[in-house]
Amino acid sequence: SKSHASLRRGRGSETGRVYFLTFTVRDRRPVFSDPRAATIMSGALSDELLAAGNRINAWVVMPDHVHLLMELSGPDDLSVAVARIKSGSSRRVNACMGRAGALWASGYHDHALRKEEAIESVVDYILANPVRAGLVERPGDYRFSWSREL
């Protein structure tokens, strides 16, 4: 869309930079409320082929969106890396759930972490998302999240 294009204008991607990313399900449908879909999505986020050389540090699969902390270290720029994850996961979820069509809303939200920002605080934010949403009482109780030891 035109508004999405204007948001992206002037943004770049930087190898070695850590990005906090959010993808939303098209029309904010709670596709990942189904544990089968959430399990497939979790597997996709753990797949080295979809990561394509980028370092995934943390993720959470919420009913209608995904948060991801990724260091851009592969050969592609950020938009290509995100497209690979979104398209690969969409194919897998659609095949498993017997659905067709777009899974994800177009675009994504990204925040490039500055050197002074603590990665650990972003990981804590990601892992606490299910607690804030009332899905679990403690971050460790949510099975559709993961973080690397940092």
XYZ file of N, CA, C and O in Angstrom:
600
model
N 0.830 -1.187 0.000
C 0.000 0.000 0.000
C 0.873 1.247 0.000
O 2.040 1.205 0.350
N 0.258 2.350 -0.369
C 1.002 3.603 -0.441
C 1.534 4.012 0.930
O 2.668 4.455 1.066
N 0.724 3.869 1.984
C 1.172 4.254 3.325
C 2.299 3.342 3.800
O 3.225 3.794 4.461
N 2.220 2.057 3.466
C 3.286 1.134 3.845
C 4.583 1.516 3.136
O 5.651 1.520 3.745
N 4.488 1.852 1.869
C 5.688 2.246 1.113
C 6.326 3.490 1.707
O 7.554 3.591 1.799
N 5.521 4.429 2.161
C 6.088 5.643 2.744
C 6.769 5.352 4.071
O 7.755 6.004 4.422
N 6.273 4.378 4.819
C 6.945 3.988 6.055
C 8.314 3.373 5.775
O 9.251 3.549 6.545
N 8.416 2.611 4.698
C 9.658 1.904 4.369
C 10.694 2.835 3.747
O 11.884 2.540 3.783
N 10.265 3.960 3.169
C 11.178 4.859 2.481
C 12.265 5.333 3.442
O 12.005 5.739 4.554
N 13.486 5.266 2.998
C 14.598 5.744 3.803
C 15.147 4.712 4.773
O 16.162 4.936 5.407
N 14.458 3.588 4.901
C 14.948 2.547 5.787
C 15.872 1.629 5.020
O 15.677 1.353 3.857
N 16.845 1.130 5.698
C 17.743 0.162 5.098
C 17.895 -1.013 6.025
O 17.202 -1.127 7.020
N 18.812 -1.868 5.683
C 19.140 -2.964 6.582
C 20.649 -3.018 6.678
O 21.361 -2.656 5.748
N 21.115 -3.456 7.819
C 22.538 -3.430 8.101
C 22.985 -4.783 8.635
O 22.477 -5.243 9.671
N 23.887 -5.424 7.931
C 24.432 -6.692 8.387
C 25.088 -6.489 9.750
O 25.779 -5.500 9.976
N 24.822 -7.427 10.655
C 25.348 -7.346 12.012
C 24.417 -6.644 12.981
O 24.599 -6.717 14.184
N 23.393 -5.977 12.467
C 22.422 -5.266 13.315
C 21.380 -6.263 13.826
O 21.005 -7.194 13.129
N 20.915 -6.056 15.040
C 19.857 -6.874 15.621
C 18.532 -6.134 15.429
O 18.438 -4.939 15.709
N 17.521 -6.862 14.942
C 16.213 -6.293 14.659
C 15.136 -6.981 15.487
O 15.109 -8.215 15.574
N 14.259 -6.173 16.058
C 13.055 -6.659 16.709
C 11.951 -6.557 15.657
O 11.652 -5.468 15.166
N 11.370 -7.694 15.284
C 10.402 -7.769 14.185
C 9.045 -8.242 14.676
O 8.975 -9.068 15.598
N 8.004 -7.739 14.053
C 6.646 -8.206 14.320
C 5.944 -8.426 12.989
O 5.968 -7.551 12.125
N 5.343 -9.617 12.826
C 4.505 -9.926 11.670
C 3.107 -10.189 12.219
O 2.959 -10.884 13.216
N 2.091 -9.694 11.542
C 0.722 -9.962 11.977
C 0.013 -10.838 10.952
O 0.279 -10.769 9.753
N -0.886 -11.660 11.461
C -1.716 -12.496 10.604
C -2.699 -11.590 9.866
O -3.194 -10.601 10.424
N -2.959 -11.921 8.628
C -3.894 -11.137 7.814
C -5.236 -11.020 8.537
O -5.760 -12.012 9.055
N -5.746 -9.811 8.587
C -7.005 -9.487 9.264
C -6.984 -9.836 10.755
O -8.040 -9.984 11.370
N -5.797 -9.980 11.302
C -5.588 -10.298 12.730
C -6.377 -11.536 13.177
O -6.768 -11.653 14.331
N -6.555 -12.482 12.256
C -7.242 -13.729 12.605
C -6.367 -14.509 13.589
O -5.153 -14.593 13.403
N -6.959 -15.120 14.606
C -6.173 -15.863 15.604
C -5.808 -17.276 15.138
O -6.108 -18.267 15.801
N -5.136 -17.369 14.012
C -4.767 -18.659 13.418
C -3.958 -19.511 14.393
O -4.142 -20.726 14.489
N -3.073 -18.861 15.157
C -2.171 -19.603 16.034
C -2.779 -19.914 17.393
O -2.089 -20.397 18.291
N -4.090 -19.695 17.545
C -4.788 -20.201 18.725
C -4.895 -21.720 18.639
O -5.030 -22.397 19.654
N -4.841 -22.216 17.408
C -4.831 -23.660 17.189
C -3.416 -24.163 17.448
O -2.475 -23.741 16.767
N -3.232 -25.040 18.431
C -1.880 -25.522 18.760
C -1.145 -26.175 17.586
O 0.074 -26.111 17.517
N -1.883 -26.772 16.659
C -1.219 -27.373 15.494
C -0.540 -26.289 14.661
O 0.611 -26.444 14.247
N -1.239 -25.196 14.407
C -0.663 -24.099 13.620
C 0.489 -23.443 14.373
O 1.519 -23.117 13.774
N 0.333 -23.258 15.677
C 1.403 -22.650 16.483
C 2.642 -23.545 16.505
O 3.775 -23.046 16.471
N 2.437 -24.857 16.536
C 3.567 -25.794 16.517
C 4.300 -25.723 15.185
O 5.536 -25.703 15.147
N 3.564 -25.675 14.083
C 4.181 -25.562 12.753
C 4.955 -24.254 12.654
O 6.087 -24.202 12.155
N 4.364 -23.158 13.135
C 5.038 -21.857 13.077
C 6.293 -21.869 13.937
O 7.329 -21.341 13.536
N 6.228 -22.478 15.104
C 7.399 -22.587 15.974
C 8.518 -23.348 15.272
O 9.687 -22.954 15.339
N 8.152 -24.412 14.588
C 9.142 -25.171 13.827
C 9.766 -24.350 12.716
O 10.971 -24.428 12.464
N 8.953 -23.545 12.052
C 9.473 -22.691 10.976
C 10.473 -21.675 11.525
O 11.509 -21.411 10.916
N 10.176 -21.109 12.692
C 11.080 -20.119 13.282
C 12.380 -20.749 13.775
O 13.382 -20.056 13.950
N 12.363 -22.051 13.979
C 13.554 -22.773 14.421
C 14.340 -23.378 13.269
O 15.387 -23.978 13.490
N 13.854 -23.231 12.061
C 14.452 -23.866 10.891
C 15.615 -23.036 10.346
O 15.441 -21.891 9.940
N 16.790 -23.637 10.320
C 17.992 -22.959 9.818
C 17.869 -22.588 8.338
O 18.442 -21.592 7.900
N 17.110 -23.374 7.569
C 16.930 -23.048 6.153
C 16.178 -21.735 5.979
O 16.537 -20.910 5.136
N 15.136 -21.531 6.775
C 14.387 -20.279 6.672
C 15.182 -19.109 7.252
O 15.053 -17.984 6.789
N 16.001 -19.391 8.259
C 16.835 -18.324 8.840
C 17.903 -17.879 7.851
O 18.336 -16.725 7.876
N 18.342 -18.787 6.998
C 19.290 -18.480 5.909
C 20.535 -17.724 6.382
O 20.932 -16.726 5.802
N 21.135 -18.211 7.452
C 22.377 -17.602 7.934
C 22.185 -16.485 8.933
O 23.148 -15.977 9.495
N 20.952 -16.076 9.169
C 20.673 -15.052 10.179
C 20.549 -15.716 11.543
O 20.122 -16.857 11.651
N 20.914 -14.985 12.577
C 20.895 -15.531 13.933
C 19.582 -15.134 14.610
O 19.345 -13.962 14.882
N 18.757 -16.131 14.871
C 17.502 -15.907 15.576
C 17.812 -16.006 17.067
O 18.310 -17.017 17.546
N 17.505 -14.938 17.812
C 17.804 -14.895 19.243
C 16.600 -15.181 20.123
O 16.774 -15.654 21.247
N 15.402 -14.872 19.656
C 14.187 -15.132 20.442
C 12.976 -14.992 19.532
O 13.022 -14.273 18.541
N 11.892 -15.668 19.920
C 10.629 -15.525 19.214
C 9.475 -15.950 20.105
O 9.667 -16.688 21.068
N 8.299 -15.465 19.756
C 7.065 -15.912 20.388
C 5.982 -15.929 19.319
O 5.910 -15.032 18.478
N 5.174 -16.982 19.341
C 4.047 -17.120 18.425
C 2.780 -16.836 19.233
O 2.389 -17.633 20.083
N 2.170 -15.696 18.984
C 0.934 -15.305 19.646
C -0.237 -15.702 18.734
O -0.026 -16.062 17.584
N -1.473 -15.656 19.233
C -2.595 -16.100 18.391
C -2.687 -15.399 17.033
O -3.031 -16.039 16.038
N -2.356 -14.104 16.964
C -2.520 -13.387 15.697
C -1.277 -12.625 15.239
O -1.357 -11.819 14.321
N -0.144 -12.899 15.859
C 1.098 -12.248 15.444
C 2.310 -13.003 15.972
O 2.168 -13.902 16.800
N 3.465 -12.625 15.462
C 4.738 -13.215 15.878
C 5.707 -12.083 16.176
O 5.769 -11.100 15.430
N 6.445 -12.220 17.276
C 7.572 -11.333 17.568
C 8.848 -12.149 17.382
O 8.896 -13.328 17.764
N 9.866 -11.508 16.847
C 11.109 -12.189 16.515
C 12.267 -11.232 16.731
O 12.186 -10.068 16.360
N 13.326 -11.717 17.359
C 14.551 -10.938 17.508
C 15.622 -11.638 16.674
O 15.951 -12.796 16.928
N 16.124 -10.944 15.665
C 17.026 -11.563 14.702
C 18.215 -10.651 14.409
O 18.042 -9.459 14.176
N 19.397 -11.256 14.419
C 20.587 -10.542 13.965
C 20.753 -10.824 12.486
O 20.828 -11.982 12.065
N 20.799 -9.775 11.699
C 20.946 -9.922 10.259
C 22.402 -10.267 9.955
O 23.285 -9.423 10.050
N 22.646 -11.527 9.645
C 24.017 -11.972 9.392
C 24.126 -12.837 8.146
O 25.202 -13.295 7.813
N 23.009 -13.036 7.466
C 23.017 -13.813 6.233
C 23.333 -12.938 5.036
O 23.644 -11.749 5.174
N 23.219 -13.504 3.854
C 23.594 -12.765 2.640
C 22.564 -11.746 2.156
O 22.882 -10.888 1.340
N 21.332 -11.826 2.657
C 20.247 -10.998 2.134
C 19.982 -9.789 3.018
O 20.334 -9.767 4.191
N 19.294 -8.791 2.446
C 18.883 -7.659 3.266
C 17.663 -8.063 4.097
O 17.102 -9.156 3.945
N 17.255 -7.183 4.993
C 16.192 -7.495 5.941
C 14.888 -7.862 5.253
O 14.233 -8.836 5.634
N 14.493 -7.135 4.229
C 13.206 -7.418 3.578
C 13.190 -8.803 2.944
O 12.179 -9.507 3.001
N 14.302 -9.227 2.376
C 14.381 -10.563 1.774
C 14.371 -11.635 2.863
O 13.693 -12.665 2.730
N 15.080 -11.398 3.952
C 15.102 -12.349 5.060
C 13.707 -12.526 5.656
O 13.269 -13.650 5.920
N 12.994 -11.418 5.845
C 11.636 -11.493 6.384
C 10.706 -12.187 5.389
O 9.898 -13.037 5.782
N 10.814 -11.864 4.122
C 9.982 -12.507 3.104
C 10.193 -14.015 3.095
O 9.225 -14.784 2.942
N 11.431 -14.457 3.269
C 11.726 -15.894 3.288
C 11.022 -16.563 4.475
O 10.406 -17.627 4.342
N 11.101 -15.958 5.640
C 10.464 -16.530 6.828
C 8.948 -16.528 6.673
O 8.288 -17.540 6.950
N 8.396 -15.412 6.216
C 6.938 -15.332 6.087
C 6.408 -16.296 5.018
O 5.420 -16.986 5.252
N 7.056 -16.366 3.874
C 6.543 -17.247 2.817
C 6.735 -18.717 3.182
O 5.835 -19.533 2.966
N 7.890 -19.056 3.741
C 8.132 -20.446 4.138
C 7.178 -20.913 5.226
O 6.640 -22.032 5.166
N 6.952 -20.066 6.207
C 6.043 -20.449 7.287
C 4.602 -20.503 6.780
O 3.832 -21.379 7.184
N 4.242 -19.613 5.897
C 2.886 -19.606 5.334
C 2.592 -20.906 4.588
O 1.526 -21.510 4.771
N 3.531 -21.339 3.763
C 3.345 -22.608 3.038
C 3.146 -23.769 4.014
O 2.271 -24.619 3.826
N 3.961 -23.812 5.059
C 3.881 -24.914 6.022
C 2.574 -24.892 6.806
O 1.934 -25.929 6.985
N 2.194 -23.712 7.298
C 0.957 -23.609 8.086
C -0.245 -23.916 7.202
O -1.142 -24.666 7.601
N -0.288 -23.370 6.007
C -1.416 -23.623 5.114
C -1.540 -25.111 4.782
O -2.644 -25.657 4.789
N -0.414 -25.765 4.507
C -0.454 -27.191 4.183
C -0.959 -28.003 5.378
O -1.804 -28.903 5.218
N -0.496 -27.701 6.552
C -0.889 -28.431 7.758
C -2.361 -28.216 8.099
O -3.053 -29.134 8.505
N -2.829 -26.990 7.926
C -4.171 -26.632 8.354
C -5.213 -26.762 7.236
O -6.378 -26.475 7.457
N -4.769 -27.173 6.045
C -5.696 -27.310 4.933
C -6.288 -25.986 4.490
O -7.440 -25.906 4.087
N -5.476 -24.935 4.584
C -5.942 -23.607 4.178
C -5.217 -23.186 2.919
O -4.232 -23.781 2.541
N -5.722 -22.143 2.302
C -5.093 -21.564 1.121
C -5.122 -20.056 1.260
O -5.881 -19.507 2.061
N -4.289 -19.400 0.500
C -4.280 -17.938 0.508
C -3.265 -17.369 1.476
O -2.503 -18.090 2.121
N -3.290 -16.056 1.551
C -2.308 -15.339 2.363
C -2.533 -15.611 3.847
O -3.648 -15.509 4.349
N -1.475 -15.927 4.530
C -1.502 -16.080 5.986
C -1.194 -14.740 6.650
O -1.850 -14.332 7.598
N -0.176 -14.067 6.143
C 0.340 -12.863 6.781
C -0.217 -11.586 6.148
O -0.441 -11.535 4.945
N -0.373 -10.572 6.982
C -0.656 -9.230 6.476
C 0.589 -8.767 5.724
O 1.706 -9.218 5.995
N 0.406 -7.872 4.776
C 1.571 -7.383 4.047
C 2.435 -6.550 4.983
O 1.946 -5.952 5.942
N 3.713 -6.551 4.702
C 4.652 -5.764 5.494
C 4.967 -6.388 6.838
O 4.584 -7.516 7.145
N 5.676 -5.627 7.633
C 6.082 -6.040 8.970
C 6.570 -4.797 9.696
O 6.863 -3.772 9.084
N 6.646 -4.905 10.995
C 7.206 -3.814 11.790
C 8.618 -4.220 12.180
O 8.852 -5.366 12.577
N 9.558 -3.303 12.045
C 10.920 -3.604 12.482
C 11.471 -2.454 13.310
O 11.123 -1.300 13.105
N 12.297 -2.823 14.256
C 13.012 -1.847 15.069
C 14.459 -2.310 15.139
O 14.737 -3.402 15.637
N 15.366 -1.509 14.595
C 16.794 -1.820 14.672
C 17.291 -1.405 16.049
O 17.155 -0.241 16.434
N 17.820 -2.355 16.784
C 18.323 -2.031 18.110
C 19.599 -1.209 17.996
O 20.460 -1.495 17.162
N 19.684 -0.195 18.827
C 20.896 0.608 18.903
C 21.855 -0.079 19.847
O 21.470 -0.900 20.662
N 23.101 0.264 19.744
C 24.119 -0.383 20.581
C 23.810 -0.272 22.064
O 24.076 -1.182 22.825
N 23.219 0.860 22.469
C 22.971 1.056 23.899
C 21.743 0.295 24.410
O 21.530 0.195 25.607
N 20.924 -0.213 23.500
C 19.756 -0.971 23.916
C 20.172 -2.382 24.325
O 20.952 -3.035 23.633
N 19.644 -2.835 25.412
C 19.980 -4.167 25.910
C 19.131 -5.220 25.198
O 17.897 -5.167 25.244
N 19.807 -6.147 24.548
C 19.108 -7.243 23.877
C 18.284 -8.028 24.889
O 17.160 -8.435 24.608
N 18.823 -8.193 26.086
C 18.123 -8.975 27.110
C 16.756 -8.387 27.438
O 15.806 -9.116 27.672
N 16.644 -7.057 27.452
C 15.347 -6.451 27.773
C 14.335 -6.703 26.657
O 13.141 -6.877 26.928
N 14.790 -6.748 25.415
C 13.888 -7.054 24.304
C 13.474 -8.524 24.364
O 12.306 -8.851 24.147
N 14.407 -9.406 24.680
C 14.072 -10.826 24.857
C 13.031 -10.964 25.966
O 12.032 -11.680 25.803
N 13.232 -10.282 27.083
C 12.262 -10.332 28.179
C 10.894 -9.851 27.722
O 9.870 -10.437 28.069
N 10.863 -8.775 26.938
C 9.598 -8.252 26.410
C 8.910 -9.307 25.540
O 7.706 -9.543 25.667
N 9.669 -9.928 24.646
C 9.114 -10.943 23.749
C 8.536 -12.110 24.555
O 7.400 -12.530 24.336
N 9.314 -12.623 25.498
C 8.885 -13.796 26.258
C 7.739 -13.493 27.217
O 6.979 -14.392 27.585
N 7.593 -12.233 27.624
C 6.508 -11.846 28.530
C 5.215 -11.515 27.783
O 4.178 -11.310 28.412
N 5.252 -11.482 26.467
C 4.056 -11.145 25.693
C 2.867 -12.051 26.020
O 1.752 -11.544 26.209
N 3.037 -13.370 26.136
C 1.892 -14.224 26.490
C 1.354 -13.942 27.893
O 0.162 -14.113 28.138
N 2.207 -13.497 28.799
C 1.756 -13.136 30.147
C 0.885 -11.883 30.066
O -0.218 -11.837 30.626
N 1.365 -10.868 29.349
C 0.595 -9.635 29.192
C -0.751 -9.891 28.504
O -1.732 -9.214 28.779
N -0.791 -10.882 27.624
C -2.030 -11.209 26.903
C -2.957 -12.110 27.724
O -4.056 -12.427 27.279
N -2.499 -12.530 28.907
C -3.320 -13.374 29.761
C -3.367 -14.835 29.345
O -4.246 -15.576 29.781
N -2.409 -15.269 28.530
C -2.390 -16.661 28.070
C -1.757 -17.604 29.083
O -2.107 -18.782 29.133
N -0.807 -17.100 29.856
C -0.122 -17.870 30.896
C 0.213 -16.928 32.055
O 0.135 -15.705 31.917
N 0.620 -17.530 33.183
C 0.991 -16.706 34.331
C 2.472 -16.341 34.342
O 2.842 -15.288 34.850
N 3.306 -17.235 33.789
C 4.754 -16.997 33.756
C 5.278 -17.260 32.344
O 4.798 -18.167 31.672
N 6.277 -16.488 31.900
C 6.802 -16.670 30.537
C 7.225 -18.108 30.236
O 6.973 -18.605 29.139
N 7.821 -18.788 31.169
C 8.283 -20.154 30.940
C 7.170 -21.155 30.729
O 7.417 -22.283 30.295
N 5.936 -20.761 31.025
C 4.789 -21.663 30.876
C 4.244 -21.699 29.448
O 3.420 -22.548 29.125
N 4.688 -20.779 28.607
C 4.148 -20.695 27.248
C 5.003 -21.529 26.313
O 6.198 -21.272 26.148
N 4.401 -22.504 25.668
C 5.194 -23.465 24.881
C 5.572 -22.968 23.489
O 6.409 -23.573 22.829
N 4.979 -21.861 23.040
C 5.264 -21.375 21.691
C 6.177 -20.147 21.738
O 5.919 -19.122 21.112
N 7.243 -20.276 22.498
C 8.253 -19.215 22.587
C 9.606 -19.869 22.827
O 9.698 -21.011 23.275
N 10.638 -19.088 22.519
C 11.999 -19.611 22.641
C 12.970 -18.444 22.704
O 12.722 -17.392 22.107
N 14.071 -18.653 23.429
C 15.158 -17.681 23.374
C 16.494 -18.407 23.491
O 16.598 -19.431 24.152
N 17.466 -17.828 22.840
C 18.841 -18.325 22.887
C 19.473 -17.840 24.187
O 19.179 -16.751 24.648
N 20.345 -18.625 24.740
C 21.112 -18.155 25.896
C 22.026 -17.033 25.431
O 22.831 -17.207 24.529
N 21.849 -15.851 25.965
C 22.643 -14.686 25.549
C 23.653 -14.324 26.609
O 23.503 -14.502 27.744
